[in-house]
Coordinates of C-alpha atoms and ligand atoms in Angstrom, one line a residue:
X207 CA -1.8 39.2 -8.5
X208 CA -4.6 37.6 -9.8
X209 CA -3.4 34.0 -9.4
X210 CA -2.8 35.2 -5.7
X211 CA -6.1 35.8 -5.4
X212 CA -7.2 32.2 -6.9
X213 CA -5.0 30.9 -4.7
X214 CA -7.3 32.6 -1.8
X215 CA -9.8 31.2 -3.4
X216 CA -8.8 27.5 -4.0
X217 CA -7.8 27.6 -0.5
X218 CA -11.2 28.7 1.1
X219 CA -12.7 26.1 -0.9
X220 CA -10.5 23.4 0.7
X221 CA -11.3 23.8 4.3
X222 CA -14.9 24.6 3.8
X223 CA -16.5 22.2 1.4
X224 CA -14.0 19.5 1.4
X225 CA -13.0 19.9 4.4
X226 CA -13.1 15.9 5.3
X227 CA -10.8 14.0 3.4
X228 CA -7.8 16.0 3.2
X229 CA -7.9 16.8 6.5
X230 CA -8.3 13.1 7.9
X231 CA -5.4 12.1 9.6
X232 CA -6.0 8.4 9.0
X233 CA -6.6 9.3 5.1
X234 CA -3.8 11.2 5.1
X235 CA -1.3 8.3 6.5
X236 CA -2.8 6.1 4.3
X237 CA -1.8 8.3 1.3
X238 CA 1.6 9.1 2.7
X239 CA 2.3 5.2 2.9
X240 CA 1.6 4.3 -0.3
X241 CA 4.5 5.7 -2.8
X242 CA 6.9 3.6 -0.2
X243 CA 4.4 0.6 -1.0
X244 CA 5.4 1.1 -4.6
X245 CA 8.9 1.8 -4.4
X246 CA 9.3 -1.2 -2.4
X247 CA 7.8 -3.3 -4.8
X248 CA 9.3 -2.1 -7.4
X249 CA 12.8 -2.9 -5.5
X250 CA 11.4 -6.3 -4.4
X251 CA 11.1 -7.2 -8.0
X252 CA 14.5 -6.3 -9.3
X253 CA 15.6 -8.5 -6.2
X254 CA 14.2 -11.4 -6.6
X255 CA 15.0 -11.5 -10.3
X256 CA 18.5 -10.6 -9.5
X257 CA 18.6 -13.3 -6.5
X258 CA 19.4 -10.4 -4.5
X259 CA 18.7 -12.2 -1.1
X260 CA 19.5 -9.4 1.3
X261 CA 17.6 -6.4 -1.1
X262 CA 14.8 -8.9 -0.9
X263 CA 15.1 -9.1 2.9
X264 CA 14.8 -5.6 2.8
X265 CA 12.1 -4.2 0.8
X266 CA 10.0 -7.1 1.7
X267 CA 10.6 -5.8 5.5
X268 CA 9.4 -2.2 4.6
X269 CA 5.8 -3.8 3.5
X270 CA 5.9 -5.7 6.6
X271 CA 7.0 -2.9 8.4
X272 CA 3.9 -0.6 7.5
X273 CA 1.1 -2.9 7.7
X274 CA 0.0 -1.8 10.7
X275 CA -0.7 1.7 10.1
X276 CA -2.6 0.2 7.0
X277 CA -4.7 -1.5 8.8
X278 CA -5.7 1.5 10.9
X279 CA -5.6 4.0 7.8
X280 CA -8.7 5.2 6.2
X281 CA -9.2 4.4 2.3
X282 CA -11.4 7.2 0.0
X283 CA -13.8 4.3 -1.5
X284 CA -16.4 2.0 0.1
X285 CA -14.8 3.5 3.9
X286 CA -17.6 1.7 5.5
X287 CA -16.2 -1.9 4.1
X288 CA -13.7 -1.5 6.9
X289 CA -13.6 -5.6 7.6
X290 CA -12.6 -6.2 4.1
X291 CA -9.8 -3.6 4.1
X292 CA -8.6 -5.0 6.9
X293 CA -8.2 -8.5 5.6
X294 CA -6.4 -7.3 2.3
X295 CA -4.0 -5.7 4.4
X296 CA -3.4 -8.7 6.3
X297 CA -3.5 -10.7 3.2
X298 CA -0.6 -8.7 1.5
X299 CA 1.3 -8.8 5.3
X300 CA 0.8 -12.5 4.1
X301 CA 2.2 -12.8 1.0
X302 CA 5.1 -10.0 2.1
X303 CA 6.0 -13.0 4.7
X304 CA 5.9 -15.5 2.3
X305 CA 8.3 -13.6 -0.5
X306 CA 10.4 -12.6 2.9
X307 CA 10.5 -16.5 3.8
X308 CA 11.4 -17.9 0.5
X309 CA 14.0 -15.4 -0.4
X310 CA 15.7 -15.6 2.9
X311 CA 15.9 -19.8 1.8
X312 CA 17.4 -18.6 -1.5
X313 CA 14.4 -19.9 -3.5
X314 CA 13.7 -17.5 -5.7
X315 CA 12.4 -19.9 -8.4
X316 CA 9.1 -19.7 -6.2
X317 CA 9.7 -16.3 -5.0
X318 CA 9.0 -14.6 -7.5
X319 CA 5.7 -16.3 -8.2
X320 CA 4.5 -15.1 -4.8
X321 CA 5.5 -11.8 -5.9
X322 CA 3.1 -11.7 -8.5
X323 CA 0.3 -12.5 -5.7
X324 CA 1.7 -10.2 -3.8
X325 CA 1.2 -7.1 -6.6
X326 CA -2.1 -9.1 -6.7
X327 CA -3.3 -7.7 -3.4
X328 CA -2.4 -4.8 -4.2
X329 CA -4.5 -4.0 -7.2
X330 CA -7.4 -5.8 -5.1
X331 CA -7.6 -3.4 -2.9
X332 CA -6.9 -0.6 -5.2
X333 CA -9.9 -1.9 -7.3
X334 CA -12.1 -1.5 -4.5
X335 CA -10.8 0.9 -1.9
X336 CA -9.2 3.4 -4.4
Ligands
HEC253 C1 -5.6 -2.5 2.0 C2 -5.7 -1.7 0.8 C3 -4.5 -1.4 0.0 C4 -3.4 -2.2 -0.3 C5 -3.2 -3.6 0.1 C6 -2.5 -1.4 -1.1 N1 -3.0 -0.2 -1.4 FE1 -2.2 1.3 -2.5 N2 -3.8 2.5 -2.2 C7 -4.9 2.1 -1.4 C8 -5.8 3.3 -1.4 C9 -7.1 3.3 -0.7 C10 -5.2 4.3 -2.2 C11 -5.7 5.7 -2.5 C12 -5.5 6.5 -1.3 C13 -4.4 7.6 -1.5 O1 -3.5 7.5 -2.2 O2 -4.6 8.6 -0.8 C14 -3.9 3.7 -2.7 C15 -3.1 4.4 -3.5 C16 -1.9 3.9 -4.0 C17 -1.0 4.6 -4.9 C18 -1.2 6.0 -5.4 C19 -0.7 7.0 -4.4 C20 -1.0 8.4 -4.8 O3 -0.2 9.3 -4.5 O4 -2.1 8.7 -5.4 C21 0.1 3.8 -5.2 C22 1.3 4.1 -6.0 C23 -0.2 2.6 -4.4 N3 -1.4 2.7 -3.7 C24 0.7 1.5 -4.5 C25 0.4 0.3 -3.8 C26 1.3 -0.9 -3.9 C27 2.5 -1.0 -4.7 C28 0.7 -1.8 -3.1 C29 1.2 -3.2 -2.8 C30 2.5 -3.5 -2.4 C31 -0.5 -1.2 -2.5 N4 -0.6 0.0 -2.9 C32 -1.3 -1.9 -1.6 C33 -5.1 1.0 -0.7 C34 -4.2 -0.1 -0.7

């Protein structure tokens, strides 16, 4: 019973003194988008060392495909630095096209070098925004 009542507790506390940031829809997508962001990579990475052209295709096209609704997400840190969140999401739509190109032309040798700037974006904005 008494972890019931915690529970109460924990709850009030939620919507009253933190009430922002969970309850921001734009925070909220931008949380919800982010363990595809790291599955996908992670897949990206085994394809491009396998020479998996069509995985490649794939994963790369799930960045690609949620860059938009980064760009109009909300991050916890520095929220007022909105132009620079901006650009890194357009900098890692970038890099997502240029891993997408070069697997697609089979050259993987160079690939997988623009991977590694591609995981490079990432972390930018995860130093900063995070
Ligand atoms: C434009 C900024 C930006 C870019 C680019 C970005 N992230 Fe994030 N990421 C964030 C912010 C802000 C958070 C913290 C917000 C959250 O999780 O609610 C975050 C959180 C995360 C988390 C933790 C999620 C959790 O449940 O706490 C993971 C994992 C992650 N990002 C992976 C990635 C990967 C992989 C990439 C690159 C493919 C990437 N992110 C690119 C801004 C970004």
């Amino acid at each position: 019973m008494g972890v019931v009542a915690l529970g109460g507790v924990a709850a009030a506390h939620g919507t009253g003194a933190h009430g922002g940031m969970e309850h921001d829809p734009q925070m909220r997508k931008l949380h919800a988008m982010m363990p595809m962001f790291s599955m996908a990579s992670a897949e990206l990475e085994t394809a491009l060392e396998k020479g998996d052209a069509a995985a490649a295709d794939k994963e790369s096209g799930k960045i690609l495909a949620a860059i938009p609704d980064l760009k109009v997400s909300r991050p916890h840190r520095n929220v007022k630095q909105k132009k620079g969140f901006v650009k890194l999401a357009k900098q890692l739509e970038d890099r997502a096209t240029e891993v997408r190109g070069l697997s697609q032309k089979g050259d993987f040798a160079a690939a997988r070098p623009a991977f590694r700037k591609l995981e490079a974006t990432c972390g930018e904005c995860h130093d900063r925004y995070r």
